[in-house]
Amino acid sequence: MSTTMNGTRGGGAAMPDRAPAAPRCAALIGPYGTGKTSLLEAMLWISGTTARLGRVSDGSARGDAWPEARGQISGGLTLNTARIDYLGERWTILDCPGAADCRQDMRDVLSVADVAVVVCEPDPARVEALAPIFALLERTRMPHMVFINKVDTLSVRVAEILDALQSVSRRPLVLREVPIREHGPGGAERVVGHVDLASERAYRYRPGSASEVVRLPASLSAREQDARRVMLETLADFDDVLLEQLLDETQPPRAEIYQDLGREFGREHIVPVFFGTALEGFGVRRLMKALRHETPDVTVTACRQGVLAPGEMMADGARTGGESAAAGAEAPVRGVDDGRMRARVFKILHLPHLGRVGLARVWSGTVAEGCDFAGQRLGQTGMLDGPALIRRSDPAVAGEVVVLPRLEAVPPGVLVDATGILDEPDDRRHVQAPAPIAALTLVASRAADETKLGAALSRLVEEDPSYCVDPRPETSETVLMGQGERHLALAVERLRLRFGIEVEARPPKIAFRETLRRPAGARGRHKRQSGGHGQFADVSIEVVPLDRGEGFHFEDRTVGGSVPRNYVPAVEAGIRDALTTGPLGFPVVDVAVALLDGQHHAVDSSDMAFRTAARQAMADALAEGDPVLLEPLRPVKVTAPGTATARMHAVLQAARGQIMGLEAVAQPVGWDRIEALVPDVELPRLIIDLAAATQGLAEITAGDPRLQEAPGKLGERLARTHAA
C-alpha cells in the first residue's frame, strides 16, 4: 500500500510519499496521572482500531480491562498493550505504569521499543517528576518525544513549560508547534488549535474529527516566526548546511527541514515537543504522524540494542537515512537482518486460563504457531487486548510484539532464537531493577493457601523483578520486598485477583539483637538425684563483649581435666542455647565465652547435664553483664529534586537518621543525594514521609543492615514493645 501524508485534515503537514515501514513499537511513559492511558485511547480511536474514544472516567478505557484496575487500589498500575494500523503501517503501543514505585514495566519496555513518548502536564511545577524518566532515557539511548497533555488547562506560556522541561533534559528540546488561543466565555483563554512550525500551517481543533486547516492568525505571526527560528537554530547546531543557510538569511526548503528533524531525532540529538488534549483527541494526529515519519526502523533499534550486527547507514532521514558522510558514526545504522529468527522476551505474565505468558519483540525473522522458539515448539500465538488473548493466524514479522501463551522455561529479559537462549538475563541491555526498600509480612488467611502462597509470590517476582521474596527463618516470616507502599498494595491485590489467595499483611518483625556492655562471669551447677544414675555437672564461665560483627567465640581454658574433653562440646552447645534468647528477649551476638573450670562425676555426669549447667551459667552471666539492645541500621541513599533537599534532611533526622553525606548527582539533572544510616524500625514511616516531602519523587535504596546500640530509654522502650 502506498500512503501520502498531506496533512490537510490530520493536523499534520506535507511530507514525502514513501513505502510503508516495517512494524514498529512505541512506549508511552510519564508520571502517574498525566493521561498516558487517555493518549492510548485517542490513538486507538484515531487509527480506527476502536469505534469510540474510550475514557478512564467511565471505565471504558482499555486499561480498565485488567482486574487490578477495578480492585481496591487505583488503576494505571499495569502495562497495557495495543496494536494499531495507521496509514498503512502497524504499530505496537505499550502504555507503561507511571507510579514512581511501579516503573519496572517501563524499564522492561525500553529494552524493546523504537521510540518513547513522554507524557506530561502543562504545569512547570510538576516537571521535576520527569527528571528520573529523562535520565533513564539518556542511559538507554532511547529516541523520545514529549507530548504536553491537557492543554485545555494551560494557564502559562508554552515557553515557561519548555524552559522547565529543558532543565531536566540533557538533549535540547525542539518545540514543533505553537498554540492558537482564544478568549472563551468569561474572558478566560483557551487553546483551540496549533501552528505547525515546520510547515507553517495553522490547524483548528474539531471535536470528534480531525483538525481543519485555517488561516494563520495575524496576532500569532511574530510569535510563530520566533519559535520557528529557535527550532531551526537548534537543528543548525548539528547541520552545517542549514547553519550556512540561516547565516545567509536563506529559507531552507520545507522538505529539508523535515529531513533534518527526522535525522537529528534518529541520531538522538533532539527531543521534539508536541501538545494537545488526549481526552478529546486534540493534537494526537500530529503526534502520530511525527512518530510515523521519524521513528527509527526496527533494524536500527536492534542494532542499537546489540541484537543485529551493524550494516549500512540509513539514507534519507531517521527512518530511511539521509546522512552525509560527515555524519560518520553518529548516523543511524541499520542492522543486518539475515532472516534468522531473533526475539527478546521482555515480559512474563501469569494469567488465568492462559498460564505463563511471554511478551516478545521480534527483531528478525518470523514467529508463528508451530515454529521452534528457544528450543521448544510454540502453540498458539496472539495479541493481548487487556488480559484477554486475541489469537492470530498470521506470522509475527520483524518489528512486531507477539504474545506466547504457555511459554515454559524461558526467563524474562533474554534474547532467543529458534534453538535456545542467546544471552542471559544478567547480560541484557536494559536497566536492571532497583533494590527493593519497602517490606510486608504476608500470611495466607486460609490454611489451604499456605502452600500456594510461595508459588504465587515466585510468579509475581518473575513478572516484576523489582519485587523480591525475603524468607526470614529467624522470625518465621515470609516477607515481600517492593519499591513502596503502592507497589506492595498492588502485589496483595494481584494475589487476590489472579491467584485467589487472600493474605494478611503486616509490618515485618525487626531483627533486634542484644549484647553485653561489660564482662561477666557465672557458675552453673546442675545436680539431680532420682534413684539409679543421677545428673551432675558444674561449669564456671567468663563472658566478654566483642566489637560489632565479630559474632560468637568459644574457648576451653580448663586444666587438669576438671571438665573432661568429651563434655566440652556439650558445654558449648548449652552456651549457644542461652544465646538464642537473652535477658531482653532477643538473640545475643558479639560475645566471647571462655570455659574456666568445672566439676564432674564419674557416674552421674553426662552430655545433657553439662549442657544444662552451661545454659544456666550463660543465662546468669548475660543478666550480670549489663545487657543492651542492638537495633539494625541500614545505609540509605535518598535521591530527590534539589528543591526538596532541606525537607529530606529534616525527615531523615526525624527518623533518627545519621547523615553521612550530601552531593549533587549528574543524573537526574538538578537532583541531590543524601546518604544516611537509618534504623530498620523507622524505615516504613521514613518511606511514607519522604514521599510526602518530595511529592512522591524520592528514589530510595538501602544496603545491608548493621547493628548499633539503641540509645538510652529508647532502647528500653523498643525492647519492651517488641518483646511483647
XYZ file of C-alpha atoms in Angstrom:
724
model
C 0.000 0.000 0.000
C 1.277 3.451 -0.853
C 0.420 6.249 1.557
C 0.528 10.002 1.260
C 0.747 12.270 4.276
C -0.726 15.528 3.020
C -1.746 16.920 6.376
C -4.777 18.807 5.036
C -7.139 17.217 7.560
C -4.914 15.420 10.053
C -3.336 18.265 11.956
C 0.000 17.488 10.295
C 1.984 18.837 7.378
C 3.042 17.867 3.897
C 5.631 15.115 3.882
C 7.021 12.988 1.054
C 5.368 9.776 -0.117
C 7.151 6.574 0.796
C 6.618 2.866 1.102
C 5.167 1.580 4.381
C 7.668 0.878 7.136
C 8.117 -2.405 8.964
C 6.085 -2.717 12.192
C 7.368 -0.506 14.977
C 6.899 -0.179 18.725
C 6.271 2.961 20.789
C 6.258 3.256 24.586
C 4.013 5.763 26.360
C 5.746 6.792 29.582
C 5.403 9.552 32.138
C 4.405 10.269 35.741
C 1.230 8.902 37.251
C -1.910 10.812 36.281
C -0.561 12.628 33.213
C -3.012 10.950 30.830
C -0.993 8.184 29.133
C -3.971 5.842 29.018
C -6.148 8.610 27.562
C -3.485 9.146 24.886
C -3.563 5.433 24.076
C -7.353 5.585 23.781
C -7.082 8.550 21.402
C -4.536 6.684 19.249
C -6.801 3.629 19.104
C -9.748 5.797 18.082
C -7.893 7.908 15.513
C -6.425 4.787 13.875
C -9.893 3.242 13.612
C -8.987 0.381 15.980
C -11.886 1.336 18.259
C -15.214 2.828 17.252
C -15.360 5.339 20.080
C -12.982 7.326 22.234
C -12.622 5.397 25.485
C -12.406 7.261 28.785
C -10.801 6.343 32.081
C -13.504 8.222 33.992
C -16.352 5.965 32.846
C -14.404 2.694 32.834
C -14.385 2.320 29.037
C -10.606 2.709 28.655
C -8.585 -0.285 27.526
C -6.522 -0.325 30.732
C -9.662 -0.847 32.799
C -9.968 -4.376 31.426
C -7.349 -5.566 33.927
C -8.910 -6.787 37.183
C -6.348 -4.773 39.208
C -7.769 -1.570 37.715
C -11.177 -2.425 39.184
C -9.807 -3.620 42.513
C -9.304 -1.886 45.810
C -6.397 0.230 44.585
C -6.489 2.782 41.792
C -5.841 1.794 38.179
C -2.998 2.912 35.971
C -0.519 0.477 37.544
C -0.498 -2.182 34.832
C 1.132 -2.427 31.419
C -1.374 -2.015 28.573
C -0.580 -3.310 25.103
C -2.330 -2.336 21.885
C -1.812 -2.908 18.183
C -2.921 -0.234 15.748
C -2.766 0.150 11.978
C -2.221 3.773 10.997
C -1.898 4.993 7.418
C -0.944 1.543 6.229
C 1.619 0.810 8.964
C 1.446 -1.459 12.002
C 2.358 -0.271 15.478
C 2.507 -1.808 18.922
C 1.772 0.783 21.601
C 2.893 -0.065 25.147
C 1.284 2.112 27.829
C 3.550 1.879 30.888
C 2.547 2.471 34.528
C 3.629 5.882 35.782
C 3.623 5.473 39.560
C 7.190 6.056 40.772
C 7.313 2.714 42.614
C 5.719 0.717 39.757
C 8.079 1.505 36.888
C 9.648 -1.875 36.233
C 7.360 -2.311 33.236
C 8.799 0.901 31.794
C 12.356 -0.386 32.232
C 11.455 -3.656 30.527
C 9.625 -1.969 27.653
C 12.536 0.368 26.919
C 14.618 -2.708 26.091
C 12.457 -3.337 23.013
C 10.805 -0.039 21.971
C 11.872 2.013 18.942
C 10.672 5.286 20.444
C 9.214 6.664 23.678
C 6.580 9.342 24.086
C 6.952 11.188 27.388
C 3.536 12.417 28.509
C 3.421 15.342 30.932
C 1.070 18.043 32.157
C 1.259 21.761 31.302
C 2.482 22.714 34.760
C 6.125 23.811 35.258
C 5.851 22.949 38.966
C 5.383 19.249 38.137
C 8.282 18.922 35.713
C 10.638 17.632 38.437
C 8.811 14.319 38.272
C 10.175 13.845 34.752
C 13.850 14.079 35.744
C 14.378 10.356 36.515
C 12.477 9.419 33.349
C 14.675 11.623 31.164
C 17.753 10.229 32.927
C 16.625 6.668 32.148
C 16.002 7.569 28.502
C 19.502 9.017 28.308
C 21.075 5.880 29.791
C 19.192 3.619 27.382
C 19.831 5.901 24.379
C 16.128 5.867 23.578
C 14.837 8.366 20.966
C 11.949 10.179 22.627
C 9.328 12.853 22.053
C 7.354 14.884 24.575
C 3.580 15.270 24.456
C 2.313 18.038 26.747
C -1.170 16.802 27.567
C -4.232 18.611 28.946
C -3.548 21.918 27.167
C -7.197 22.730 27.808
C -5.931 23.536 31.339
C -2.931 25.540 30.087
C -2.542 28.623 32.269
C 1.051 29.649 31.430
C 3.001 30.311 28.272
C 4.351 27.260 26.479
C 7.810 28.842 26.714
C 7.661 28.549 30.518
C 6.854 24.842 30.295
C 9.589 24.343 27.720
C 12.157 26.057 29.951
C 11.135 23.848 32.872
C 11.371 20.718 30.724
C 14.778 21.728 29.420
C 16.050 21.953 32.998
C 15.651 18.170 33.356
C 16.738 17.125 29.850
C 20.310 16.922 28.603
C 19.194 16.815 24.988
C 17.867 20.082 23.515
C 14.096 20.280 23.268
C 12.615 21.372 19.943
C 9.142 22.884 20.089
C 7.298 21.704 16.975
C 4.146 23.807 17.286
C 2.751 26.875 18.999
C -0.780 27.116 20.404
C -3.616 29.171 18.980
C -5.502 30.741 21.867
C -8.904 32.364 22.030
C -10.872 34.008 24.792
C -13.695 31.782 25.886
C -16.806 32.500 27.961
C -15.928 34.656 30.928
C -12.815 36.007 29.223
C -10.543 33.039 30.036
C -8.083 31.994 27.356
C -8.272 28.516 25.892
C -6.215 26.617 23.333
C -8.247 25.969 20.184
C -5.538 24.781 17.786
C -1.883 24.985 16.841
C 0.546 26.192 14.203
C 2.984 23.602 12.831
C 6.408 25.243 12.827
C 7.840 23.081 10.052
C 5.013 23.596 7.536
C 3.838 26.988 8.901
C 0.256 25.795 8.647
C -2.400 26.582 11.239
C -4.910 23.987 12.445
C -8.077 24.373 14.486
C -9.278 21.543 16.722
C -12.668 19.997 15.927
C -14.370 17.733 18.475
C -14.862 14.217 17.141
C -12.826 14.678 13.962
C -9.509 15.802 12.514
C -8.322 19.389 12.847
C -9.051 21.725 9.966
C -6.585 23.996 8.187
C -7.241 27.682 8.951
C -5.550 30.950 8.172
C -2.618 31.792 10.425
C -3.869 34.444 12.877
C -2.075 37.744 12.263
C -1.634 38.225 16.017
C 0.348 34.981 16.162
C 2.659 35.644 13.208
C 5.549 37.204 15.145
C 5.490 34.546 17.867
C 5.361 31.770 15.257
C 8.374 33.240 13.449
C 10.372 33.498 16.689
C 9.564 29.898 17.635
C 10.406 28.658 14.135
C 13.739 30.494 14.198
C 14.623 28.829 17.532
C 13.718 25.422 16.068
C 15.912 25.962 13.007
C 18.817 27.291 15.060
C 18.714 24.197 17.241
C 18.808 21.983 14.152
C 21.654 24.072 12.716
C 23.812 23.080 15.698
C 24.028 19.647 14.020
C 23.875 20.623 10.326
C 26.497 22.897 8.755
C 24.462 23.322 5.545
C 21.439 24.573 7.454
C 23.693 26.849 9.516
C 25.040 28.480 6.344
C 21.504 28.967 5.039
C 20.456 30.705 8.243
C 23.562 32.925 8.228
C 22.779 33.880 4.620
C 19.163 34.521 5.641
C 18.061 31.886 3.126
C 14.885 30.000 3.945
C 15.602 26.263 3.772
C 13.180 24.160 1.721
C 10.405 22.579 3.727
C 11.462 19.075 2.689
C 14.951 19.696 4.077
C 13.508 20.847 7.395
C 11.535 17.615 7.743
C 14.607 15.648 6.770
C 16.685 17.469 9.391
C 14.053 16.909 12.062
C 13.901 13.189 11.352
C 17.661 12.786 11.060
C 18.572 14.555 14.291
C 15.808 12.742 16.129
C 17.143 9.385 14.914
C 20.669 10.410 15.917
C 19.345 11.058 19.455
C 20.317 14.736 19.219
C 16.949 16.409 19.816
C 13.677 15.895 21.682
C 10.615 17.098 19.711
C 7.815 18.622 21.782
C 4.123 18.461 20.837
C 0.975 19.258 22.797
C -2.742 18.560 22.822
C -5.635 17.185 24.847
C -5.710 13.402 24.655
C -9.123 13.212 26.298
C -10.615 14.855 23.181
C -8.071 13.581 20.663
C -6.784 17.103 20.029
C -3.195 17.245 18.767
C -2.843 13.448 18.764
C -2.912 13.050 14.972
C 0.039 15.412 14.653
C 1.957 13.345 17.204
C 1.099 10.090 15.408
C 2.278 11.453 12.060
C 5.548 12.602 13.575
C 6.003 9.129 15.055
C 5.256 7.564 11.696
C 7.840 9.598 9.791
C 10.589 9.997 12.375
C 10.700 6.806 14.443
C 13.738 4.659 13.570
C 13.348 1.378 11.742
C 13.271 -1.847 13.786
C 16.680 -2.891 12.409
C 18.155 0.387 13.679
C 16.808 -0.315 17.168
C 18.044 -3.910 17.026
C 21.480 -2.645 16.026
C 21.464 -0.143 18.907
C 20.488 -2.935 21.293
C 23.347 -5.101 20.026
C 20.967 -7.742 18.651
C 21.843 -7.344 14.946
C 25.276 -6.686 13.504
C 25.733 -3.150 12.094
C 25.111 -2.774 8.366
C 24.804 0.329 6.216
C 23.963 3.858 7.310
C 20.410 4.952 6.639
C 19.830 7.009 3.542
C 17.280 9.779 3.976
C 16.233 10.756 7.498
C 15.985 8.862 10.759
C 13.850 6.028 9.435
C 15.213 5.749 5.888
C 18.506 7.576 6.220
C 19.648 10.972 4.943
C 23.103 11.026 6.440
C 26.007 12.767 4.802
C 29.426 11.179 5.025
C 30.375 13.840 7.541
C 27.840 12.432 9.988
C 30.087 9.430 10.464
C 29.380 7.066 13.297
C 26.612 9.275 14.700
C 24.335 8.306 11.815
C 21.564 5.767 12.480
C 22.845 2.411 11.267
C 20.707 -0.459 10.113
C 21.240 -3.917 11.494
C 21.872 -6.781 9.119
C 18.713 -8.933 9.025
C 19.737 -12.373 7.768
C 16.238 -13.806 8.146
C 17.119 -15.852 11.229
C 14.532 -15.595 13.966
C 15.597 -13.494 16.947
C 13.269 -12.169 19.628
C 13.531 -10.558 23.048
C 11.180 -11.905 25.744
C 10.753 -8.700 27.700
C 7.828 -9.577 29.962
C 6.345 -12.646 31.652
C 2.750 -12.693 32.900
C 0.812 -15.390 34.743
C -2.825 -15.111 33.667
C -5.902 -17.206 34.482
C -6.743 -19.705 31.704
C -3.595 -18.736 29.767
C -0.877 -19.853 32.167
C 2.629 -18.484 31.829
C 2.524 -15.897 29.041
C 5.559 -14.343 27.363
C 5.602 -10.996 25.561
C 8.337 -10.892 22.924
C 9.558 -8.344 20.370
C 10.587 -9.963 17.109
C 13.887 -8.470 15.897
C 14.345 -10.574 12.769
C 12.719 -13.494 11.005
C 9.184 -14.569 11.919
C 7.385 -16.169 14.860
C 4.294 -18.288 14.255
C 2.271 -21.113 15.751
C 4.159 -24.389 15.424
C 7.607 -22.847 14.965
C 10.628 -23.504 17.163
C 11.259 -20.851 19.812
C 14.151 -21.167 22.277
C 14.220 -24.918 21.776
C 10.501 -25.560 22.208
C 7.582 -25.854 19.807
C 5.157 -22.954 20.083
C 1.443 -23.400 20.457
C -0.888 -20.579 19.525
C 0.349 -17.002 19.283
C -1.623 -13.842 19.644
C -2.025 -10.273 20.863
C -3.259 -9.030 24.229
C -6.411 -6.945 24.500
C -6.092 -6.107 28.188
C -5.740 -9.522 29.856
C -7.588 -11.292 27.000
C -5.732 -13.084 24.204
C -6.644 -12.439 20.580
C -5.394 -15.408 18.592
C -3.526 -14.698 15.376
C -3.107 -16.996 12.410
C -0.514 -14.957 10.522
C 3.188 -14.992 11.468
C 4.575 -12.151 13.581
C 7.233 -10.429 11.487
C 10.278 -8.355 12.477
C 9.154 -5.354 14.499
C 6.002 -6.852 15.982
C 5.259 -7.735 19.601
C 3.831 -11.231 19.881
C 2.153 -12.908 22.854
C 3.159 -16.514 23.557
C 0.807 -18.387 25.925
C 2.138 -21.272 27.987
C 5.724 -20.338 27.275
C 7.852 -22.516 29.532
C 11.462 -22.346 30.743
C 12.297 -19.004 29.091
C 13.152 -16.347 31.696
C 12.204 -12.703 31.165
C 14.738 -10.383 29.581
C 16.533 -12.915 27.384
C 17.276 -12.829 23.671
C 16.371 -16.091 21.947
C 16.474 -17.754 18.544
C 14.855 -20.967 17.368
C 17.294 -23.221 19.215
C 17.809 -21.566 22.586
C 18.783 -18.553 24.673
C 21.405 -16.242 23.175
C 22.121 -14.170 26.281
C 21.374 -14.431 29.964
C 19.179 -12.018 31.947
C 22.270 -10.519 33.606
C 23.649 -9.650 30.157
C 20.562 -7.882 28.873
C 20.976 -4.309 27.826
C 18.125 -2.645 29.657
C 18.338 -1.075 33.092
C 18.174 -3.553 35.960
C 15.544 -3.406 38.658
C 16.426 -1.280 41.684
C 16.843 -2.998 45.021
C 13.526 -3.076 46.918
C 13.200 -0.996 50.082
C 9.657 -1.451 51.465
C 8.566 -4.693 53.142
C 5.421 -6.564 54.184
C 4.990 -9.827 56.032
C 2.364 -11.913 54.223
C 0.366 -14.680 55.873
C -2.268 -16.668 53.996
C -5.706 -16.056 55.502
C -6.746 -19.652 54.795
C -4.619 -22.596 55.852
C -5.262 -24.243 52.475
C -3.481 -21.348 50.736
C -0.262 -21.556 52.728
C 1.396 -23.936 50.295
C 0.160 -21.950 47.271
C 1.442 -18.614 48.566
C 5.117 -19.354 47.934
C 4.490 -20.340 44.299
C 2.293 -17.284 43.718
C 4.975 -14.962 45.120
C 7.588 -16.545 42.858
C 5.355 -15.785 39.877
C 4.891 -12.184 40.996
C 8.660 -11.739 41.187
C 9.041 -13.245 37.723
C 6.507 -10.743 36.365
C 8.127 -7.830 38.163
C 11.748 -8.292 39.293
C 11.582 -5.103 41.361
C 9.868 -7.337 43.948
C 11.774 -9.952 45.905
C 10.800 -12.545 48.495
C 12.870 -12.494 51.676
C 12.292 -15.616 53.795
C 13.328 -14.908 57.386
C 13.613 -18.175 59.297
C 14.785 -16.415 62.466
C 11.360 -14.739 62.742
C 9.389 -17.459 60.875
C 8.132 -14.886 58.364
C 7.653 -14.656 54.608
C 8.491 -11.075 53.700
C 7.720 -9.492 50.336
C 10.016 -6.612 49.456
C 8.948 -3.920 46.994
C 9.546 -0.358 45.831
C 6.963 1.355 48.015
C 3.599 1.251 49.722
C 1.560 1.291 46.495
C 3.806 -1.298 44.860
C 3.224 -3.711 47.754
C -0.507 -2.980 47.768
C -0.590 -3.911 44.084
C 1.060 -7.256 44.900
C -1.545 -8.020 47.562
C -4.292 -7.153 45.058
C -2.793 -9.385 42.380
C -2.515 -12.281 44.805
C -6.232 -11.935 45.484
C -7.473 -11.352 41.943
C -5.140 -13.510 39.857
C -4.287 -16.349 42.216
C -7.301 -16.370 44.531
C -5.130 -16.024 47.644
C -6.260 -13.735 50.433
C -3.408 -12.633 52.662
C -2.988 -10.751 55.887
C -0.288 -8.116 55.546
C 1.608 -6.575 58.429
C 4.982 -4.907 59.016
C 7.854 -7.376 59.408
C 9.408 -8.020 62.784
C 12.601 -6.080 63.382
C 15.717 -8.229 63.766
C 16.797 -6.775 67.113
C 19.761 -8.340 68.859
C 21.395 -7.829 72.232
C 24.867 -7.968 73.673
C 26.779 -7.079 76.868
C 28.358 -3.787 77.814
C 30.863 -5.304 80.295
C 32.464 -8.667 81.075
C 30.681 -11.020 83.444
C 31.287 -14.402 84.996
C 28.939 -17.063 86.370
C 28.850 -20.624 87.635
C 26.239 -23.156 86.653
C 25.579 -26.289 88.672
C 23.154 -28.993 87.690
C 22.531 -31.783 90.213
C 19.611 -34.174 90.354
C 19.233 -37.497 92.177
C 16.193 -39.603 91.390
C 17.266 -43.177 92.014
C 19.791 -45.001 89.962
C 22.145 -42.786 87.973
C 21.699 -39.091 88.791
C 22.680 -35.980 86.862
C 25.658 -33.858 87.784
C 27.657 -31.093 86.082
C 29.364 -27.926 87.259
C 30.886 -25.250 85.000
C 32.433 -21.837 85.508
C 32.485 -19.404 82.557
C 33.570 -15.886 81.679
C 31.762 -13.752 79.036
C 33.434 -10.795 77.318
C 31.736 -8.404 74.838
C 33.245 -8.165 71.341
C 33.214 -5.479 68.683
C 30.210 -5.293 66.348
C 30.158 -8.004 63.755
C 32.658 -10.342 65.435
C 29.989 -12.921 66.248
C 30.472 -15.658 68.848
C 33.761 -17.163 70.055
C 34.168 -20.084 72.455
C 37.365 -21.196 74.200
C 38.156 -24.017 76.604
C 40.639 -22.866 79.287
C 40.202 -25.715 81.763
C 43.227 -27.552 83.110
C 43.702 -30.813 84.898
C 40.630 -32.470 83.427
C 38.125 -30.604 85.624
C 35.777 -30.862 82.636
C 36.635 -33.912 80.556
C 37.267 -33.179 76.875
C 34.340 -35.277 75.740
C 31.935 -32.954 77.620
C 33.319 -29.643 76.226
C 31.130 -29.760 73.069
C 28.072 -30.144 75.298
C 29.159 -27.073 77.280
C 29.425 -25.056 74.056
C 26.013 -26.330 72.937
C 24.441 -25.199 76.230
C 26.012 -21.762 75.882
C 24.641 -21.467 72.341
C 21.217 -22.470 73.661
C 21.303 -19.497 76.036
C 22.299 -17.134 73.212
C 19.051 -17.700 71.323
C 17.125 -15.533 73.796
C 18.881 -13.079 76.067
C 17.596 -11.150 79.095
C 15.864 -8.586 76.840
C 14.168 -11.268 74.769
C 16.364 -11.257 71.647
C 19.282 -13.306 70.309
C 22.682 -12.435 71.779
C 25.600 -11.585 69.471
C 29.198 -10.453 69.613
C 30.386 -12.194 72.772
C 33.363 -14.394 73.604
C 32.863 -17.147 76.187
C 35.631 -18.986 77.990
C 35.119 -22.198 79.979
C 37.341 -21.659 83.039
C 36.668 -24.533 85.404
C 34.214 -27.205 86.384
C 33.495 -30.461 88.181
C 32.254 -33.803 87.026
C 31.177 -37.147 88.467
C 32.431 -40.421 87.108
C 28.928 -41.947 87.130
C 26.348 -39.127 87.124
C 27.895 -36.692 84.619
C 26.573 -36.692 81.028
C 26.376 -34.522 77.940
C 22.867 -33.445 78.886
C 23.926 -32.496 82.414
C 26.819 -30.324 81.173
C 24.607 -28.725 78.503
C 22.047 -27.798 81.156
C 24.674 -26.413 83.558
C 26.298 -24.345 80.790
C 22.922 -22.903 79.752
C 22.216 -21.830 83.341
C 25.670 -20.282 83.736
C 25.349 -18.367 80.479
C 21.898 -17.036 81.371
C 23.229 -15.745 84.711
C 26.300 -14.155 83.072
C 24.182 -12.374 80.461
C 21.952 -10.910 83.155
C 25.011 -9.665 85.068
C 26.824 -8.213 82.051
C 24.673 -5.072 81.637
C 22.707 -6.272 78.571
C 21.973 -3.719 75.872
C 19.647 -3.728 72.852
C 21.180 -3.633 69.379
C 18.994 -2.372 66.552
C 19.693 -2.880 62.832
C 20.568 0.249 60.871
C 20.877 0.388 57.100
C 22.902 2.689 54.876
C 20.218 4.528 52.922
C 20.630 6.695 49.839
C 17.829 9.120 49.049
C 17.854 10.905 45.693
C 15.310 13.655 45.037
C 14.996 17.125 43.482
C 17.332 19.721 44.946
C 14.311 21.824 45.872
C 13.366 19.139 48.408
C 16.819 18.655 49.952
C 16.074 20.618 53.127
C 12.848 18.677 53.663
C 14.627 15.358 53.041
C 17.237 16.311 55.629
C 14.549 17.085 58.210
C 12.658 13.835 57.520
C 15.823 11.762 57.877
C 16.731 13.428 61.167
C 13.203 12.859 62.488
C 13.688 9.165 61.687
C 16.901 9.121 63.784
C 18.934 9.014 60.598
C 22.659 9.715 60.915
C 23.540 11.911 57.926
C 26.721 10.647 56.273
C 26.964 12.817 53.168
C 25.252 15.104 50.646
C 26.100 15.554 46.969
C 24.598 16.746 43.711
C 24.175 13.950 41.154
C 24.859 14.118 37.445
C 21.598 12.387 36.611
C 18.789 13.222 37.110
C 19.655 16.842 36.400
C 19.152 19.125 39.393
C 18.791 16.326 41.947
C 20.680 15.745 45.188
C 21.580 12.562 47.045
C 21.723 12.247 50.825
C 23.388 9.228 52.448
C 22.389 8.277 55.974
C 22.247 5.411 58.445
C 18.606 4.752 59.348
C 17.202 2.278 61.911
C 15.135 -0.520 60.389
C 12.314 0.237 62.785
C 11.998 3.723 61.262
C 12.079 2.676 57.593
C 8.314 2.156 56.999
C 7.478 5.621 58.304
C 10.512 7.125 56.566
C 9.372 5.879 53.141
C 5.956 7.470 53.625
C 7.360 10.748 54.978
C 9.921 11.041 52.177
C 7.177 10.508 49.602
C 5.184 13.339 51.192
C 8.222 15.627 51.408
C 9.203 15.100 47.754
C 5.774 14.735 46.097
C 6.456 11.043 45.635
C 9.699 11.621 43.728
C 12.269 10.315 46.213
C 14.300 7.350 44.990
C 15.425 5.278 47.972
C 17.965 2.483 48.095
C 19.158 0.625 51.164
C 22.158 -1.578 51.875
C 22.700 -4.482 54.231
C 21.907 -3.844 57.893
C 24.499 -3.319 60.598
C 23.899 -3.444 64.337
C 24.237 -0.469 66.641
C 23.328 0.113 70.267
C 19.866 1.595 70.662
C 20.174 4.820 72.650
C 19.135 5.039 76.313
C 15.473 4.953 77.189
C 14.553 4.470 73.569
C 16.337 1.127 73.647
C 14.456 0.139 76.781
C 11.147 1.108 75.219
C 11.886 -0.746 71.983
C 12.923 -3.836 73.936
C 9.699 -3.823 75.948
C 7.488 -3.165 72.914
C 8.984 -5.747 70.592
C 9.472 -8.396 73.245
C 5.749 -8.120 73.939
